[in-house]
Short mmCIF file of C-alpha atoms in Angstrom, two decimals:
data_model
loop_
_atom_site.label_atom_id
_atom_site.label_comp_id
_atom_site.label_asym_id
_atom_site.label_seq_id
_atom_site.Cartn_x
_atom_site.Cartn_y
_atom_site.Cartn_z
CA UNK G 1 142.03 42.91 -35.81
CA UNK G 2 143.50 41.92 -39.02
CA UNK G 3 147.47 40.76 -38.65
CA UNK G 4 148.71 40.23 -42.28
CA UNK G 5 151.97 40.90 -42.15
CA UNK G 6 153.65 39.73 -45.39
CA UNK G 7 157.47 38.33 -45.30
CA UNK G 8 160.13 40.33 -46.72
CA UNK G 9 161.56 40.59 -49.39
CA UNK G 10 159.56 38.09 -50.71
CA UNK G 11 156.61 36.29 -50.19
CA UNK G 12 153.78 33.68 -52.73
CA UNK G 13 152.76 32.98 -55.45
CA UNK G 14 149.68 34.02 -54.63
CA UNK G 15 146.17 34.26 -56.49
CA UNK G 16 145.47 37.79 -57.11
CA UNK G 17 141.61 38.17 -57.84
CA UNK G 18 142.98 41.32 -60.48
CA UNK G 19 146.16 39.57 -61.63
CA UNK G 20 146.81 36.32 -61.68
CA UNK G 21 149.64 34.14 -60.42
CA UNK G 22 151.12 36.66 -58.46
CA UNK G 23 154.86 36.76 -57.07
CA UNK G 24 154.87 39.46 -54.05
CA UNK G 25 157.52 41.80 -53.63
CA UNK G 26 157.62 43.44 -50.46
CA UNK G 27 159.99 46.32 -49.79
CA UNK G 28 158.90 46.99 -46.30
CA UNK G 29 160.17 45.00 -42.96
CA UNK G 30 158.94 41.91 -42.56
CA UNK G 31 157.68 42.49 -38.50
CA UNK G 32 155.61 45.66 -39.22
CA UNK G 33 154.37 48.44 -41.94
CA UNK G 34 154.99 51.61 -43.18
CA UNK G 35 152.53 53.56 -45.18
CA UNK G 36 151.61 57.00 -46.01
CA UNK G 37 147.74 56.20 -45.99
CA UNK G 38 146.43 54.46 -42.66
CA UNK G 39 143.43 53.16 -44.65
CA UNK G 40 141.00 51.85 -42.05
CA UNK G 41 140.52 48.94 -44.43
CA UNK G 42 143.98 47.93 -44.75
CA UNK G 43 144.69 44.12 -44.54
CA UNK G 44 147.70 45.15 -42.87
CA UNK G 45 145.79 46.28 -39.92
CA UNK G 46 146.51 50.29 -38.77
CA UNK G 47 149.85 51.48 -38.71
CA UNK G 48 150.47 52.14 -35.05
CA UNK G 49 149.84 48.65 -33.94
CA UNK G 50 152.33 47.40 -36.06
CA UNK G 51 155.55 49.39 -36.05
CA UNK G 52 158.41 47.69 -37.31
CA UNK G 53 161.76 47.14 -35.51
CA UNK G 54 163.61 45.42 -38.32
CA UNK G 55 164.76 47.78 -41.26
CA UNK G 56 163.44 47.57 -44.86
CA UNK G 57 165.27 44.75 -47.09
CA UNK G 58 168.28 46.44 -49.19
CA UNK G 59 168.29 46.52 -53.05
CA UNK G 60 170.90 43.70 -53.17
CA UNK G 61 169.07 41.49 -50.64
CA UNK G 62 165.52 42.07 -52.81
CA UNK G 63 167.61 41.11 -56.03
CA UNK G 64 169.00 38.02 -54.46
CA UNK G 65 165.83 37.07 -53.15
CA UNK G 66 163.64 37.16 -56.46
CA UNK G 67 166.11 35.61 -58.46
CA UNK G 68 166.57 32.72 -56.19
CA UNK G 69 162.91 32.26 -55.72
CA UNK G 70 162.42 32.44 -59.73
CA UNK G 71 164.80 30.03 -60.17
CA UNK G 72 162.98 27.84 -57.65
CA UNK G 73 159.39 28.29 -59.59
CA UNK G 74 161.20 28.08 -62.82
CA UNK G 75 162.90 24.56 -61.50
CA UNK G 76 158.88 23.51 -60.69
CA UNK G 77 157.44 24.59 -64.06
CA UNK G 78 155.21 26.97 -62.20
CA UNK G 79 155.54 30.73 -64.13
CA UNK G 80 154.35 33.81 -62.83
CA UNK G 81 151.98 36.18 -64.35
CA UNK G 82 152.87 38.96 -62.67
CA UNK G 83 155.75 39.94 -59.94
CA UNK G 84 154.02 42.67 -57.77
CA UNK G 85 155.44 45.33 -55.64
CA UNK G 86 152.86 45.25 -52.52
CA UNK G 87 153.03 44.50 -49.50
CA UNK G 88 153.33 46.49 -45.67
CA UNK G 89 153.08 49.66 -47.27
CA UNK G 90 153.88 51.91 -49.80
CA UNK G 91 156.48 50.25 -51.94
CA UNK G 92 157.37 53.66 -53.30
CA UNK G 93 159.19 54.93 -49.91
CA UNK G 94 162.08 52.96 -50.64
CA UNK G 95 165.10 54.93 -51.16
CA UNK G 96 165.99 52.88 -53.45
CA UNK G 97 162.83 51.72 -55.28
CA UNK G 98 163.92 53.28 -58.56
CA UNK G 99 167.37 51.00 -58.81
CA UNK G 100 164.74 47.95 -57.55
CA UNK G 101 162.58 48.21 -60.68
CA UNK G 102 165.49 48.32 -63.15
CA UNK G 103 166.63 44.88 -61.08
CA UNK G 104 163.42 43.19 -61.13
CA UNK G 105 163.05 44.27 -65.00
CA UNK G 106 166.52 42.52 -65.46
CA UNK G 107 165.07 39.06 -64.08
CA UNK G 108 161.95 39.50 -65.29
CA UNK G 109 163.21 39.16 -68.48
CA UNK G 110 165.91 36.50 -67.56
CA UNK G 111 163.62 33.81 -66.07
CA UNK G 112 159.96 34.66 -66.97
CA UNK G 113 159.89 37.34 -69.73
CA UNK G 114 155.83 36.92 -70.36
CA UNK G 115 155.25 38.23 -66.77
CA UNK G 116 154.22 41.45 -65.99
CA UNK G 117 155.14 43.67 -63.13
CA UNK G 118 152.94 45.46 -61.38
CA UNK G 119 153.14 48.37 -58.78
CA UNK G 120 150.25 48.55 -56.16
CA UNK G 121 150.65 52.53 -55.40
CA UNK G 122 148.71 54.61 -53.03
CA UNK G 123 150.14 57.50 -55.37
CA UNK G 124 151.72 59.60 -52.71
CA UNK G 125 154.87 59.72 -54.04
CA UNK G 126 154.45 60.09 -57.74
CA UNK G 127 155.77 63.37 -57.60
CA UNK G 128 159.84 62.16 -57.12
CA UNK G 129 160.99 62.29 -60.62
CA UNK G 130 162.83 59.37 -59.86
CA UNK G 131 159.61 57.29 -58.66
CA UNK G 132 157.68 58.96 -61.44
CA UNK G 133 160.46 57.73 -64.27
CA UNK G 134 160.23 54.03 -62.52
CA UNK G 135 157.08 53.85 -62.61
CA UNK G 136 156.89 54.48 -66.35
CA UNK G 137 159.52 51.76 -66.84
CA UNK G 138 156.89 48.48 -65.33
CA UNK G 139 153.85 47.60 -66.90
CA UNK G 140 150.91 47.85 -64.48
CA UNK G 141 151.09 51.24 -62.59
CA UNK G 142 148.59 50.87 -60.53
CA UNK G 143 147.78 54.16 -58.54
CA UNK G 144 144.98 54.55 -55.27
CA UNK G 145 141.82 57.16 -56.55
CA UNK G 146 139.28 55.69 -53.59
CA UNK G 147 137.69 59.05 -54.32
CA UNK G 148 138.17 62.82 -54.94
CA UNK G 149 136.55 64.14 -51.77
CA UNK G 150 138.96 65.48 -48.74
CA UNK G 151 136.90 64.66 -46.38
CA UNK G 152 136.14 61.41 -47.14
CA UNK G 153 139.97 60.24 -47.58
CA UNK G 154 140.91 61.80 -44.17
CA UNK G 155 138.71 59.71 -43.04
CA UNK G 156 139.03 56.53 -44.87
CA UNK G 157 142.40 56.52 -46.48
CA UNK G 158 143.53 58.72 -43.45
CA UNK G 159 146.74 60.22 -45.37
CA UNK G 160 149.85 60.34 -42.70
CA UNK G 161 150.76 63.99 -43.67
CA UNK G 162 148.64 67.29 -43.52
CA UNK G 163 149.80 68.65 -47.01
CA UNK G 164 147.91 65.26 -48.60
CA UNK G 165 145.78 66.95 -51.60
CA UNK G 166 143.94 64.67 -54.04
CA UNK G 167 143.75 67.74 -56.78
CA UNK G 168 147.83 67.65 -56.89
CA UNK G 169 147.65 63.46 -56.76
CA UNK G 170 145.59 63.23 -59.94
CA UNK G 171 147.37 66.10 -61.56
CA UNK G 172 150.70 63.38 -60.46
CA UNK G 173 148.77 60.53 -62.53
CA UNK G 174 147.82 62.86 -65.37
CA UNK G 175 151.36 63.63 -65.67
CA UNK G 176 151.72 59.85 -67.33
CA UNK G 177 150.45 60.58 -70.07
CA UNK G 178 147.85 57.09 -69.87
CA UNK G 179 150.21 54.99 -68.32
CA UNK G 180 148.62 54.17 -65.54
CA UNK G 181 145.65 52.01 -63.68
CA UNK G 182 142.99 53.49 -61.33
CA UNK G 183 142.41 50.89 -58.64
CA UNK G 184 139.32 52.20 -56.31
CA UNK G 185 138.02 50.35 -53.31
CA UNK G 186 134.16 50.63 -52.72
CA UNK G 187 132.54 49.56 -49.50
CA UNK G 188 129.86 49.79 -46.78
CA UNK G 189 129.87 50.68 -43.32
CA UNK G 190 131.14 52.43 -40.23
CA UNK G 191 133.98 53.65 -38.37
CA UNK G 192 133.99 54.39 -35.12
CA UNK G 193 137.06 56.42 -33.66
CA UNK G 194 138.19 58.86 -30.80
CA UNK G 195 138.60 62.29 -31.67
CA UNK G 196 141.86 64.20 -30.21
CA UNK G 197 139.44 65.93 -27.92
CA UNK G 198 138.82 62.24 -26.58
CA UNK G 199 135.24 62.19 -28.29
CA UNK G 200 133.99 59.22 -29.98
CA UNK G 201 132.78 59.47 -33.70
CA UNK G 202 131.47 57.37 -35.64
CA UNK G 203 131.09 58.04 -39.23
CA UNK G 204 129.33 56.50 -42.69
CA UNK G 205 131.93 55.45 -44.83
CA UNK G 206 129.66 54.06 -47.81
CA UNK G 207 131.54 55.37 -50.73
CA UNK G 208 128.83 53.66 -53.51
CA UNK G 209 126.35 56.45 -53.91
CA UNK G 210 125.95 59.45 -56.58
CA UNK G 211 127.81 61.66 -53.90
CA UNK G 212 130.98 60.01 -54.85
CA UNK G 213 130.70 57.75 -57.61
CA UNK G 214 130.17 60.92 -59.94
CA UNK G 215 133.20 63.20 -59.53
CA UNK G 216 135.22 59.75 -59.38
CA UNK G 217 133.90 59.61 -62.80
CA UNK G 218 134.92 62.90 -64.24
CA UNK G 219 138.71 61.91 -62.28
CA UNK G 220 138.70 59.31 -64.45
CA UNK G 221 137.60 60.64 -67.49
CA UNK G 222 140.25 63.31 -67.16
CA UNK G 223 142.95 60.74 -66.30
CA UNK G 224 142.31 58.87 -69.42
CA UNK G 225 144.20 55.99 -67.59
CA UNK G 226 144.68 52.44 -69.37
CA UNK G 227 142.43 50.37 -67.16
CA UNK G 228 140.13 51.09 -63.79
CA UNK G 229 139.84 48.81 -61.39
CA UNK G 230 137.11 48.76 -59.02
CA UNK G 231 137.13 46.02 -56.06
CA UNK G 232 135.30 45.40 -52.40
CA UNK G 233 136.72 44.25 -49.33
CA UNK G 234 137.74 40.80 -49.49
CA UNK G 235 140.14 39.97 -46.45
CA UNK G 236 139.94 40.95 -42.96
CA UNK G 237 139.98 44.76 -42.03
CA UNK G 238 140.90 46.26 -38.97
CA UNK G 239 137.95 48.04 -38.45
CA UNK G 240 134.74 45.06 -38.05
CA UNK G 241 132.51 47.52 -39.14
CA UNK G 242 133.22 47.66 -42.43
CA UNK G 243 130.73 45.87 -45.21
CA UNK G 244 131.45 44.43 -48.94
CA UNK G 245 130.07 47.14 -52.10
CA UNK G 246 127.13 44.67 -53.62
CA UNK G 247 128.23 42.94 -56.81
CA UNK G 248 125.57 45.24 -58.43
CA UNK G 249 126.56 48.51 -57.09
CA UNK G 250 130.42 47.49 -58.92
CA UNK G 251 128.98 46.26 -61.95
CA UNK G 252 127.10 50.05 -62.01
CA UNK G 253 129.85 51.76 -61.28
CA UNK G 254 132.14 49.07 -63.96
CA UNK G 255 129.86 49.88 -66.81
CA UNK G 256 130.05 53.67 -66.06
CA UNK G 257 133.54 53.70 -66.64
CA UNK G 258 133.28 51.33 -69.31
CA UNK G 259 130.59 53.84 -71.19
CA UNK G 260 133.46 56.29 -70.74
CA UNK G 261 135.82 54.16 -73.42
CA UNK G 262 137.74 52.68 -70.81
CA UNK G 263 138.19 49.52 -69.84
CA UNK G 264 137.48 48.31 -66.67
CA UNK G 265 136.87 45.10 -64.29
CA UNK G 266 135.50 44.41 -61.30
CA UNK G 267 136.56 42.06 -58.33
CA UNK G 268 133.88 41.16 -55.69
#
């Protein structure tokens, strides 16, 4: 079972395969994770096996520890490309996320001003104007679209609410206006799982075929968004079952998107 529970507030540089030199920001506790989605192939592992005791880091505590770890890169010559909100969980559901960005902007500029920073957004909160206005303020929004079937996200994504609906979560990315980057995971495999009537399922949670890969397509198209991303597993998952997209099947699905006048990459 994958264990990757990130420190708090801060934790690299690491090498993103999307972004670069990458200096994690993590708004969650640093002994567990909170998320809206309990994605079944979360790096994090599942949410229930890792509930936190320790509270989320404050906004002056993130502050303080982002400058004094820029200061410390800065003092080594090493310069990050990006400073990215990730994480144990959605970054999002801090109360005070909003102020955080404005912070992080502030030393951004200070010590590194040719760094970007990035959000990594499972999109479920998009809808708080005061997320939404945030959001618009960094400059890689980068929102969850795994795909625009129900069925397959309550399975896969496995939203923590009942009132998830993916038509109201892309109408939430529509809303800005192109600001914004689709990052969709693609994959092979099984889950197994007990049903609340103590049944065990198993279900096909190959996501690469026409079934899917089309009305992502016309999402996307609609969304007009500044980039796609498109990516495989590439860390542990807490569910073994779970198998790599071919380097093919995302180079199909790349140039698709491309085709559409959007740019696009893919990470294998």
């Amino acid at each position: 079972m994958s264990t990757v529970i990130y420190p708090s507030p801060i934790f690299g540089p690491i090498h993103s395969r999307r972004l670069g030199i990458s200096l994690g920001i993590n708004l969650m506790p640093s002994d567990g994770k909170i998320c809206t989605f309990n994605c079944i192939y979360c790096e994090c592992g599942f949410n229930e096996d890792f509930r936190p005791k320790k509270r989320r880091p404050t906004r002056e505590e993130v502050a303080k520890g982002l400058e004094e770890k820029l200061k410390e890169m800065h003092a080594e010559g090493v310069h990050p490309d990006v400073l990215t909100f990730a994480g144990n969980g959605e970054p999002t559901g801090h109360p005070d996320f909003a102020g955080i960005i404005d912070d992080t902007i502030t030393l951004r500029d200070r010590y590194c001003p040719k760094a970007k920073v990035s959000v990594l957004s499972n999109s479920t909160f998009i809808d708080r104007p005061k997320v939404h206005d945030a959001l618009m303020k960094v400059d890689n929004n980068i929102l969850k679209l795994d795909t625009v079937d129900p069925l397959y996200i309550n399975n896969v994504d496995r939203p923590t609410y009942p009132t998830y609906d993916v038509r109201k979560i892309i109408e939430g990315i529509l809303s800005f206006k192109g600001h914004a980057i689709i990052q969709t995971m693609f994959m092979h495999g099984t889950f197994s799982y007990r049903t609340a009537e103590g049944l065990d399922t198993t279900i096909n949670v190959s996501n690469t075929d026409e079934r899917y890969v089309k009305p992502w397509l016309d999402a996307v198209k609609e969304i007009a968004p500044e980039e796609v991303m498109v990516y495989t597993i590439d860390r542990e998952t807490p569910d073994h079952d779970l198998q790599k997209a071919t380097h093919e099947e995302l180079d199909s699905i790349r140039d698709r998107v491309i085709a559409l006048g959007i740019p696009c990459t893919a990470s294998y």
